[in-house]
Short mmCIF file of C-alpha atoms (C1' of nucleotides) in Angstrom, two decimals:
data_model
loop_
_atom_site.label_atom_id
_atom_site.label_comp_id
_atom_site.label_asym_id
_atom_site.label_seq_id
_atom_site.Cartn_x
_atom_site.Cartn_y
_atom_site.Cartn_z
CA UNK G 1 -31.08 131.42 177.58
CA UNK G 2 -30.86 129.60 180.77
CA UNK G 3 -31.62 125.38 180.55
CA UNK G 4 -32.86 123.69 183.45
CA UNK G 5 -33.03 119.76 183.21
CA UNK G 6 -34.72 118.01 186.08
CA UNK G 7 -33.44 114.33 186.19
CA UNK G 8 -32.65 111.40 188.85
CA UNK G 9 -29.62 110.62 187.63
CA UNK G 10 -27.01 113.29 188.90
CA UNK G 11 -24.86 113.29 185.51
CA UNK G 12 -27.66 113.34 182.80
CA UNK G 13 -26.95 112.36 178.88
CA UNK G 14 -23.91 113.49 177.14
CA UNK G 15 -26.13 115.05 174.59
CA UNK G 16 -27.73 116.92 176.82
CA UNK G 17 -24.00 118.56 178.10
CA UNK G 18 -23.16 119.07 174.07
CA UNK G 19 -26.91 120.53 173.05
CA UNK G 20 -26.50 123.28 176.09
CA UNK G 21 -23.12 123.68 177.50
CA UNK G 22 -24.06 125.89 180.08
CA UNK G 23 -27.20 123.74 181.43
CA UNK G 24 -27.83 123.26 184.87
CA UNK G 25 -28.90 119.93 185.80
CA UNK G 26 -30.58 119.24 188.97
CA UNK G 27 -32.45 116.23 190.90
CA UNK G 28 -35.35 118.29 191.97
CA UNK G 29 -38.13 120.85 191.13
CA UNK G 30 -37.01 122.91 194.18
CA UNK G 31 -33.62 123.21 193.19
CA UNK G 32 -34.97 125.09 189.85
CA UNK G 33 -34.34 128.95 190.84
CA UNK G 34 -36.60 130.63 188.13
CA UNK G 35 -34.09 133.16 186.72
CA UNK G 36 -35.52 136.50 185.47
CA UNK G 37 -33.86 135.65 182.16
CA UNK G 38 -35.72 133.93 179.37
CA UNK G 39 -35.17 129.38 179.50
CA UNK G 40 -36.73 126.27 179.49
CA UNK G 41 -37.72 124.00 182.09
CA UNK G 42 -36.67 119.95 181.18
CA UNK G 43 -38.42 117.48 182.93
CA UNK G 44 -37.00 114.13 182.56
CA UNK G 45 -39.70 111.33 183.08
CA UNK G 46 -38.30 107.59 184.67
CA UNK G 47 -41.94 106.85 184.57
CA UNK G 48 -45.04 107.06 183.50
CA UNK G 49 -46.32 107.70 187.20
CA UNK G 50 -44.41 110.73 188.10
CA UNK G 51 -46.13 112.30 185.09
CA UNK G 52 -48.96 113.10 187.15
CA UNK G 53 -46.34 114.49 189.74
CA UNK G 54 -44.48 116.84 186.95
CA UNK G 55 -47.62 118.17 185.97
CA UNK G 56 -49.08 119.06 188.87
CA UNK G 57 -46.12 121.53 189.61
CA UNK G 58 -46.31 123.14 186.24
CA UNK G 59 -47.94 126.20 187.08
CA UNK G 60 -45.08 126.91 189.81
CA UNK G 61 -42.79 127.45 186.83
CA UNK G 62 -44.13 131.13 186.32
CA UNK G 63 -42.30 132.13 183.22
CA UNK G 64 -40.78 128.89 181.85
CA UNK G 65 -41.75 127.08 179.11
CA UNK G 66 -41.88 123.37 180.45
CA UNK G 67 -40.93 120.59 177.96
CA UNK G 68 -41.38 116.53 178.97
CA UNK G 69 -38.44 114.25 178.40
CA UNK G 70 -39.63 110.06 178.22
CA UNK G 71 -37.34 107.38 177.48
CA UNK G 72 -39.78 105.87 175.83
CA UNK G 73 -42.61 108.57 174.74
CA UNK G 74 -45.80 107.18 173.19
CA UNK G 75 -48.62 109.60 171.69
CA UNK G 76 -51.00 109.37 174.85
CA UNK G 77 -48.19 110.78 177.03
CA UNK G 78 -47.32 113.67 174.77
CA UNK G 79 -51.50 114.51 174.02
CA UNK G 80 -51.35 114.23 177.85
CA UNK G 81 -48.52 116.79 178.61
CA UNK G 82 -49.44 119.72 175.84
CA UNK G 83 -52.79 119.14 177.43
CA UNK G 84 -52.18 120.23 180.71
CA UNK G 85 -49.75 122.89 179.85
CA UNK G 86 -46.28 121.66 178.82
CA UNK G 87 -44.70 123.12 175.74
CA UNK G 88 -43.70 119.90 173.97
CA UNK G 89 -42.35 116.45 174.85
CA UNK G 90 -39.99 114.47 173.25
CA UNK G 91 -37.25 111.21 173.48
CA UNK G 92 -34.37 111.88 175.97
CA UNK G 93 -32.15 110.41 173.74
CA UNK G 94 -33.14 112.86 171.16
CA UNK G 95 -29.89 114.67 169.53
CA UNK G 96 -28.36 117.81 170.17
CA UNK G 97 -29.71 119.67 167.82
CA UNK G 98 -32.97 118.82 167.87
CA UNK G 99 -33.36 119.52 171.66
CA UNK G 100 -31.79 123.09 170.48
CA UNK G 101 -34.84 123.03 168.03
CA UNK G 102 -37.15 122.07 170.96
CA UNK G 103 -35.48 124.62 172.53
CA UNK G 104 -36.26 127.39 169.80
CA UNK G 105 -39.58 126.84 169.50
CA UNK G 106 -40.55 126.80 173.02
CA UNK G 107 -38.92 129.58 174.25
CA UNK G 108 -40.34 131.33 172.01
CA UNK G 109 -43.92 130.40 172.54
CA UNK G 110 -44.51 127.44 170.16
CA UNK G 111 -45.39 124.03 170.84
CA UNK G 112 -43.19 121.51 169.94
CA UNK G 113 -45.12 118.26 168.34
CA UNK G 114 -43.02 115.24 167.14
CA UNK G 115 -43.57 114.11 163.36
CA UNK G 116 -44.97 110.90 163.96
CA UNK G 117 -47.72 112.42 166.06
CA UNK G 118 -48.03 114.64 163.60
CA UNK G 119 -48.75 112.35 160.99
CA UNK G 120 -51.25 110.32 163.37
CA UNK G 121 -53.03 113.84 163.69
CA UNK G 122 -53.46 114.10 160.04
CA UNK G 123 -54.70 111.07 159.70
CA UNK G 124 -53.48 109.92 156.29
CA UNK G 125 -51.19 108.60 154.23
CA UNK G 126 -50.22 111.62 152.53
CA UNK G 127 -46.99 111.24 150.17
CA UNK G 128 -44.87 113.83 151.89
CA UNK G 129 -44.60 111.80 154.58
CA UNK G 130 -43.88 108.76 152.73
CA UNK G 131 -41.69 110.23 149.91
CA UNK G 132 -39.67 112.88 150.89
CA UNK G 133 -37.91 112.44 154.02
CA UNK G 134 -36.09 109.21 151.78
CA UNK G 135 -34.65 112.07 149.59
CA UNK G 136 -33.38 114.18 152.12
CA UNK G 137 -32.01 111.71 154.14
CA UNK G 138 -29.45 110.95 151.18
CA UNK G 139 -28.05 114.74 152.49
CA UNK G 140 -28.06 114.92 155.84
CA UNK G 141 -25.56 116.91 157.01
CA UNK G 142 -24.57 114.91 159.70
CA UNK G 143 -23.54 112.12 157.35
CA UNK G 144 -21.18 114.42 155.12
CA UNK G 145 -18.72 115.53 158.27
CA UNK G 146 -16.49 113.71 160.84
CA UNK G 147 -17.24 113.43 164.64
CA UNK G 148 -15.56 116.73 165.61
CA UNK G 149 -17.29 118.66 162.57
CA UNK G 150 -20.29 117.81 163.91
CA UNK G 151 -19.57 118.68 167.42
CA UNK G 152 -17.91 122.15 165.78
CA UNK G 153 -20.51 122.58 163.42
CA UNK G 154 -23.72 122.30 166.23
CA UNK G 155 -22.13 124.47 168.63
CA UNK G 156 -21.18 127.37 165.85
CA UNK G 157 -24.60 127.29 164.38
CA UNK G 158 -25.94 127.71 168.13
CA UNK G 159 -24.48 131.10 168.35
CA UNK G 160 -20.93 130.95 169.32
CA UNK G 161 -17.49 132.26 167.93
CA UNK G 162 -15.20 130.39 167.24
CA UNK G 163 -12.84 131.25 170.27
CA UNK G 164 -16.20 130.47 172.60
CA UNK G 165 -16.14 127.08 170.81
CA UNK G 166 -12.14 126.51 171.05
CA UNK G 167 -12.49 127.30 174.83
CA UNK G 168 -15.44 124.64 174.78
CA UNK G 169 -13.06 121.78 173.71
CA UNK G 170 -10.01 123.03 174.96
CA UNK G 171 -8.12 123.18 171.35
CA UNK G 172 -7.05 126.29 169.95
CA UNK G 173 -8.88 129.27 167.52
CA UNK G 174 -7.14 127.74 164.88
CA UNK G 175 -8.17 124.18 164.45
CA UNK G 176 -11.45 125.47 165.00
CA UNK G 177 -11.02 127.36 161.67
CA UNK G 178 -9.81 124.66 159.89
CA UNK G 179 -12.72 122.54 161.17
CA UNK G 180 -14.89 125.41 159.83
CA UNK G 181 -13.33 125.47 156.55
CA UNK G 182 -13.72 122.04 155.82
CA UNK G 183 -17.12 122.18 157.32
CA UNK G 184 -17.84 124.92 154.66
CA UNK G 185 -16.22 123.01 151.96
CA UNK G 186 -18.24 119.68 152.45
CA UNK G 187 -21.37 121.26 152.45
CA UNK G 188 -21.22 123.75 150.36
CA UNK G 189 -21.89 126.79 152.04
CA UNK G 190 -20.75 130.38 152.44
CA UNK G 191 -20.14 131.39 156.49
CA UNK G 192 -21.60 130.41 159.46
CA UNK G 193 -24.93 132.01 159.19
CA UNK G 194 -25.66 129.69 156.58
CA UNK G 195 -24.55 126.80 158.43
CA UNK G 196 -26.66 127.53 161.19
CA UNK G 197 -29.64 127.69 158.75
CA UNK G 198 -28.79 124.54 157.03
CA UNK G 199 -28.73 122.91 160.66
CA UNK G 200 -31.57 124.96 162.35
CA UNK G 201 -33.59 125.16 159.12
CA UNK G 202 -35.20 122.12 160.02
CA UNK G 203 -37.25 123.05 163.02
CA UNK G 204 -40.43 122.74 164.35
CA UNK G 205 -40.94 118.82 163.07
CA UNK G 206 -38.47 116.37 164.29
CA UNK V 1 -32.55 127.71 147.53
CA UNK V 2 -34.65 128.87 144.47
CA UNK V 3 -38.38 130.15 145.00
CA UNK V 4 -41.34 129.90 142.33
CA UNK V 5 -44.61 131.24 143.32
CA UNK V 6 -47.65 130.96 140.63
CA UNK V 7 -50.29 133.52 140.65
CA UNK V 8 -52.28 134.35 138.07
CA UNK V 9 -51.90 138.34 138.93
CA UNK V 10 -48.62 138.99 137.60
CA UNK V 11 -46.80 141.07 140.34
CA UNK V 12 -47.52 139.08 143.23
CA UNK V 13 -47.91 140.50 146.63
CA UNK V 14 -45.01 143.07 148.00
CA UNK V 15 -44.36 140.33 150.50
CA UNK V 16 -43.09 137.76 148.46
CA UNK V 17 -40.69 139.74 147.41
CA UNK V 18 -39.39 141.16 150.56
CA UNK V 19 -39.56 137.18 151.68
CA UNK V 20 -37.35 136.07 148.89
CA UNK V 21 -35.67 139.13 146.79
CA UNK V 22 -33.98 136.14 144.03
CA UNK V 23 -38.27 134.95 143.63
CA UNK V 24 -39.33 134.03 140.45
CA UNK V 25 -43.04 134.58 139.57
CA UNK V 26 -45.07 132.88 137.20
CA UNK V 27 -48.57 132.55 135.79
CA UNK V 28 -48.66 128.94 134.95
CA UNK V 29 -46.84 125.44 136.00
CA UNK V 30 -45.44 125.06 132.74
CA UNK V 31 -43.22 128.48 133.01
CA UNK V 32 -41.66 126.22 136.23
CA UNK V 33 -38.14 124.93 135.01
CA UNK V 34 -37.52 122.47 137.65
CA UNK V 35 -33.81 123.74 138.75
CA UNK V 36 -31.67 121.29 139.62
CA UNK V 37 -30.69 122.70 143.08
CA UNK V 38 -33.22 122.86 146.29
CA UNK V 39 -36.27 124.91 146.33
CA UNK V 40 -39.81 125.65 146.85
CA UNK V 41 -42.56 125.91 144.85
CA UNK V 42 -45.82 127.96 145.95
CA UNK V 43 -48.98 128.03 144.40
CA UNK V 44 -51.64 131.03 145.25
CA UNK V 45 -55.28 129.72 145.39
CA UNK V 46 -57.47 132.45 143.69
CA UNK V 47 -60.28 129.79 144.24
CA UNK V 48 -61.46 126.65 146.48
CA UNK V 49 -62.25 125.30 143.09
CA UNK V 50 -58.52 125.91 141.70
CA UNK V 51 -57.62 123.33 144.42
CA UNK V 52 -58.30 120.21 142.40
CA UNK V 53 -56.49 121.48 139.80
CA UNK V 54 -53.41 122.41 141.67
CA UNK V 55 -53.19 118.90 143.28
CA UNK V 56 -53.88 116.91 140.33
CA UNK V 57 -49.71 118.16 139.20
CA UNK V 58 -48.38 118.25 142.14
CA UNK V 59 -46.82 114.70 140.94
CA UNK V 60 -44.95 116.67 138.20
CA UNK V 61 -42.95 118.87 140.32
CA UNK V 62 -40.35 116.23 141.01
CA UNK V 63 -38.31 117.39 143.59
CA UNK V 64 -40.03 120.46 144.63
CA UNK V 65 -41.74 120.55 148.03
CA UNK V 66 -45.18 122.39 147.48
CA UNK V 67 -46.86 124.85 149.82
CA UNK V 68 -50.39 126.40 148.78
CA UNK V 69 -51.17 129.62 149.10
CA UNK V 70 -54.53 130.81 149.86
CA UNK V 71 -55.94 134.03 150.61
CA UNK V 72 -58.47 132.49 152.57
CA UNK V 73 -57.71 129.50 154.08
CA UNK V 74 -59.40 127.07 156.37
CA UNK V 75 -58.91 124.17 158.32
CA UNK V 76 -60.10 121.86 155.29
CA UNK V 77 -58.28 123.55 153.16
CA UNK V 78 -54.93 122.40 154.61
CA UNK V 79 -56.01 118.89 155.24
CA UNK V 80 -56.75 118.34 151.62
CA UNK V 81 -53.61 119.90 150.88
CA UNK V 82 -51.86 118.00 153.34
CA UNK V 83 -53.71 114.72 152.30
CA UNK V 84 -52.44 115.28 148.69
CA UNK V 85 -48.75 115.58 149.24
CA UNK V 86 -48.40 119.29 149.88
CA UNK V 87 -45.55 120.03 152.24
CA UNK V 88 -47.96 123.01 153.72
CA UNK V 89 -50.50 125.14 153.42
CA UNK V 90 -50.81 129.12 154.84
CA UNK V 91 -52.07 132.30 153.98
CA UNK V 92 -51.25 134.50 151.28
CA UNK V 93 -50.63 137.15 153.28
CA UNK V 94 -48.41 136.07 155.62
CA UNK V 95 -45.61 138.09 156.93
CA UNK V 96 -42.41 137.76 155.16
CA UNK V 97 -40.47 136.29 158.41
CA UNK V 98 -43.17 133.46 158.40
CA UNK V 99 -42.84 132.14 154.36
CA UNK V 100 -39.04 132.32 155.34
CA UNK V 101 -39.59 129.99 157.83
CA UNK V 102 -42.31 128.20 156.31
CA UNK V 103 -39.54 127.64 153.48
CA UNK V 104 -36.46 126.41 155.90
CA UNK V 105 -39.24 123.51 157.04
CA UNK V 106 -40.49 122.61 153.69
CA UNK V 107 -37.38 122.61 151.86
CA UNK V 108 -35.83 120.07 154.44
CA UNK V 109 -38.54 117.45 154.36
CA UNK V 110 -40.58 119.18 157.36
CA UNK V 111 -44.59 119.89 156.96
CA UNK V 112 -45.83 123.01 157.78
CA UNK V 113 -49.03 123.44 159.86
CA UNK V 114 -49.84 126.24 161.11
CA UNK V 115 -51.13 126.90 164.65
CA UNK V 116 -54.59 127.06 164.89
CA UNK V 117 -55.11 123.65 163.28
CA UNK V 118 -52.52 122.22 165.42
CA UNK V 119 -54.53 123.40 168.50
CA UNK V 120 -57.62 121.89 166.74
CA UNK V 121 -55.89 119.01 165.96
CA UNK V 122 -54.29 118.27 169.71
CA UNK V 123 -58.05 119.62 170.69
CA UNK V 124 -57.30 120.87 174.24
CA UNK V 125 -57.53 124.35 175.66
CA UNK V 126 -53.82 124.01 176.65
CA UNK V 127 -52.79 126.66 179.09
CA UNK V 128 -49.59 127.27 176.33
CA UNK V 129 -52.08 128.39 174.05
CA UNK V 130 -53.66 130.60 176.63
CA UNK V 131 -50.89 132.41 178.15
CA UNK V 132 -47.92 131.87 176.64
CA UNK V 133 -48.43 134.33 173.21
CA UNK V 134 -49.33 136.99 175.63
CA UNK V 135 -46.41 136.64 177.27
CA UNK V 136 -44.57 136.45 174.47
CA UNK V 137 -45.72 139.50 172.57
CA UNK V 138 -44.98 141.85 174.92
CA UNK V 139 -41.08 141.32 173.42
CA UNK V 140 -41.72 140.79 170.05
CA UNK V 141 -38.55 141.87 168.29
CA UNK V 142 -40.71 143.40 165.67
CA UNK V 143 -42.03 146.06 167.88
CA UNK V 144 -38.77 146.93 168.86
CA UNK V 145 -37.47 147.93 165.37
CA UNK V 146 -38.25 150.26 162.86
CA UNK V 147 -39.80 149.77 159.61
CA UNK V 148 -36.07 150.05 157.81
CA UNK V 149 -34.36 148.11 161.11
CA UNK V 150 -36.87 145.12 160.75
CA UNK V 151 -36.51 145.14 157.18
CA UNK V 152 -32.60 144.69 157.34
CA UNK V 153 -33.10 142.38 160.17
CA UNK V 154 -34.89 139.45 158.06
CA UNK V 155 -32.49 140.10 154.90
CA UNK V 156 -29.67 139.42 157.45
CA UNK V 157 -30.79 136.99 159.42
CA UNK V 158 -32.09 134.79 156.05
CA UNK V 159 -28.51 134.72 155.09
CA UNK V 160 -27.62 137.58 153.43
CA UNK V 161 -24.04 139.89 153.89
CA UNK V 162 -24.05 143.53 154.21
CA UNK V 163 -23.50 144.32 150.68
CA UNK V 164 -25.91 142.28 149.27
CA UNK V 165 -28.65 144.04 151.81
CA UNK V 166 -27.03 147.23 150.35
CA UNK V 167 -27.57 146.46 147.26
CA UNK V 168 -30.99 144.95 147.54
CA UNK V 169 -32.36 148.06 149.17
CA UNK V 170 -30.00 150.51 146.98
CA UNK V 171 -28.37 151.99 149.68
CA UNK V 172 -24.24 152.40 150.80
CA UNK V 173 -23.11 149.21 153.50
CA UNK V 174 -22.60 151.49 155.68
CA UNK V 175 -25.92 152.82 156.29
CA UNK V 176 -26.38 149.04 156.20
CA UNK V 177 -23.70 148.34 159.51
CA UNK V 178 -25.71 151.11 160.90
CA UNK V 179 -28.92 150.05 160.75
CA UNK V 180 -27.37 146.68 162.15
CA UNK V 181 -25.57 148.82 165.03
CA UNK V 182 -29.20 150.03 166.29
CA UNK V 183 -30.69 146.34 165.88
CA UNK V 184 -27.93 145.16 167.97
CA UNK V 185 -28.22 147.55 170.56
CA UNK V 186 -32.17 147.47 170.54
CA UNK V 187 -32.01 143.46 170.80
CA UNK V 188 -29.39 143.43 172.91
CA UNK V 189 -27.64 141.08 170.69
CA UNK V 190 -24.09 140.76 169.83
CA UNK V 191 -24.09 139.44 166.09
CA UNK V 192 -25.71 138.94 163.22
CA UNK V 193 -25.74 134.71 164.57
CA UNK V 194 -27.60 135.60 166.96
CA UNK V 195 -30.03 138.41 165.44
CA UNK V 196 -30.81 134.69 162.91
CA UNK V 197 -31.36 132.51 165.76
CA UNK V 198 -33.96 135.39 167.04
CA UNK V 199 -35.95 135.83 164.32
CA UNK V 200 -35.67 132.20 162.63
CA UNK V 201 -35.88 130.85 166.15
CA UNK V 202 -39.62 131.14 165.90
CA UNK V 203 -40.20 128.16 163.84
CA UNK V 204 -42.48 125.75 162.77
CA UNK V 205 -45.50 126.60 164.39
CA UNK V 206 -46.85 129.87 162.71
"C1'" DA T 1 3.85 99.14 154.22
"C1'" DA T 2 1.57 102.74 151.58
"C1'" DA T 3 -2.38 105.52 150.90
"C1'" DG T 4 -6.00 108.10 152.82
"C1'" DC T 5 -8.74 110.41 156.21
"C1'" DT T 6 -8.96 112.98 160.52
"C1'" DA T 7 -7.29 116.06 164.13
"C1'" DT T 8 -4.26 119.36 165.25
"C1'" DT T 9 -1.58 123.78 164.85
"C1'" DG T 10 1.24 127.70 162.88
"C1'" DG T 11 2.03 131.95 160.11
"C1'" DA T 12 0.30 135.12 157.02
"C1'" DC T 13 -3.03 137.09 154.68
"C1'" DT T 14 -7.77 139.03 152.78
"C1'" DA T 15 -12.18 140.10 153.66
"C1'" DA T 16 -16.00 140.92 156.34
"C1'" DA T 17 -18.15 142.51 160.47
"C1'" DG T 18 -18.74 145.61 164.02
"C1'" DT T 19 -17.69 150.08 166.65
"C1'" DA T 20 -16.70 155.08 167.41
"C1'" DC T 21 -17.36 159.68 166.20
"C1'" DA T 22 -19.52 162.99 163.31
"C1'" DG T 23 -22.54 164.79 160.13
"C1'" DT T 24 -26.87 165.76 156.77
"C1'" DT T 25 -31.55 165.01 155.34
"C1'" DT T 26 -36.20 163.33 155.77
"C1'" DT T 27 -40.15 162.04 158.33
"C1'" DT T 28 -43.19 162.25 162.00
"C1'" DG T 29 -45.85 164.00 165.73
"C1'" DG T 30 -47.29 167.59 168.92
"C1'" DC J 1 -43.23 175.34 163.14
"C1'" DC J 2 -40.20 172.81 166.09
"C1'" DA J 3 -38.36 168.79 168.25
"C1'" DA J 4 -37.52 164.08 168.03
"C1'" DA J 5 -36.84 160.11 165.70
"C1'" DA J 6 -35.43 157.70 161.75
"C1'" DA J 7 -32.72 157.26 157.55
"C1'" DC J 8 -28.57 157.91 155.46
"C1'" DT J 9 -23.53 158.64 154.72
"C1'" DG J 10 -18.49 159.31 155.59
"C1'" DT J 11 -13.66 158.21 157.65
"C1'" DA J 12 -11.20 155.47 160.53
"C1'" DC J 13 -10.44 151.86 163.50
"C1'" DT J 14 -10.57 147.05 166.01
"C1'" DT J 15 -12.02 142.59 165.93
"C1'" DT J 16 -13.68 138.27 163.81
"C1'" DA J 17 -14.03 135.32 160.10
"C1'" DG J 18 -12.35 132.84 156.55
"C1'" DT J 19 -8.57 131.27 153.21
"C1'" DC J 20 -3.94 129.62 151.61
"C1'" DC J 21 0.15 127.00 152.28
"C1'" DA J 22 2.37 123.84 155.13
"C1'" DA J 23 3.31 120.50 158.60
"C1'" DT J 24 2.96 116.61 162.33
"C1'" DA J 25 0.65 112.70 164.21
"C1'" DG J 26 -2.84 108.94 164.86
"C1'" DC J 27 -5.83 105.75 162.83
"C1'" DT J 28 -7.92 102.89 159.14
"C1'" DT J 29 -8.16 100.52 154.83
"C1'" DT J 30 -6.12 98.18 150.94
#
DNA sequence: AAAGCTATTGGACTAAAGTACAGTTTTTGG
DNA sequence: CCAAAAACTGTACTTTAGTCCAATAGCTTT
């Protein structure tokens, strides 16, 4: 799966280097070279103008799924992208894993539509919404492991081995095992399949 | 993650149980023993009129994050649900790989809608809708398997380990590795990671 | 300063996963 | 009926994954 980011700024987020390490970031929509290979097309808004721009190129992007990235995304923008073809649009400050999520969905043919829209779509105040993200929040995963079992734990569940992640961050197979034990330990689980379903697992609302 | 599906017909559909092999079926709410551990709790509609009904204990399942089931359901249908503090709403019959994934959203705080009321709801004729699915089916990896591969496929790719697919579908592990030789090769995958983030990557919009 | 958590690595080991090669039986379609 | 595909199984092998025991070093909290 091949990640192209279109943004200004020639460095991009840090997330965005941790949620795809093999991304290719580029300042223009001429630079993209639409590989035959399944991806997904990042578009990186600076404002709300050049949304208008963005869009009107979308149907150059044959094959690729396009998603919107706004520092600051409101409702109208998002109605305003899925309506004139985009796959989804979210924060570009989101985290790694949920732009994997994004990722998921869309290039697979979903839509990607934030929660709070969501609940604005509903139109009510139902109790899920109220109640039950409280409860999970008390076990995120995120909260139960360190920095680097985080950063270990996203890029396992993502698909790679472990020597693909000790390459990654330039430490050796071994720690990477220990970071997976302990990984396993605090969270109770079993192997890395489960891992990446505990991570992945919540997908298609952010 | 522990699964209780009420229906007043006593052996459920074939589905289910290919969705969740550990499922436990009942014929009322009070046979549900809220476990202490995470699960889901799904409740087949034999009737619009069994609706009211269903909602009014929805309260009483503490924990549990409830999806209706309905063998006919509409638009309505899932507001109300949604509206009363059910975490979704889709059809009976839904394919095994979809209640799987309806499940890994519900179970960590997500809603499930499914995508025809999303489209109604974001009430465009986005191109993403158009296309895209076309697109999309023509590599479905169902189509690509056979009845025993794809079968394997979603026990693996929910979590399970060779033997316990062997033993599940009362065969040896090896014929198990096999069948997971020919997936691999079919897919073009290179583990059982990545056969999960395939399937399950499909998620949150039905 | 001592205790505790995190990051790091090594050796050694067990257990799964995955592959290669080879074979039988059943099912399916022409 | 025959051919092809699918299902199933075995032995043997290589590669990953995961665990156990042990150790060093940095950083934080009490």
């Amino acid at each position: 799966m091949q990640h192209w980011i279109i943004d200004s700024d020639p460095a991009g987020l840090p997330d965005w280097h941790e949620a795809f390490p093999d991304l290719k970031l580029v300042q223009a929509m001429a630079q993209v070279t639409p590989a035959d290979q399944a991806g997904v097309l990042w578009c990186r808004l600076r404002s709300s103008a050049q949304l208008a721009e963005v869009l009107a190129t979308l149907d150059f992007m044959a094959g690729l799924p396009v998603v919107v990235l706004s520092d600051e995304p409101d409702e109208a923008l998002v109605m305003q992208a899925l309506a004139a073809g985009a796959a989804g649009c979210c924060n570009s400050r989101a985290a790694p894993e949920v732009l994997r999520q994004v990722a998921l969905v869309v290039s697979n043919g979903g839509l990607w539509v934030g929660q709070s829209l969501l609940q604005r779509l509903v139109g009510s105040t139902s109790k899920v919404f109220g109640q039950r993200p409280k409860e999970v929040k008390n076990e995120r995963w995120e909260d139960k492991l360190s920095d680097r079992e985080r950063q270990v734990a996203r890029l396992v569940a993502s698909g790679s081995s472990n020597r693909e992640v000790a390459d990654h961050l330039n430490i050796s197979e071994r720690t990477v095992k220990a970071h997976m034990s302990a990984i396993f330990e605090k969270l109770g689980l079993r192997d890395r399949l489960q891992l990446s379903l505990r991570i992945n697992g919540l997908v298609g609302l952010s």
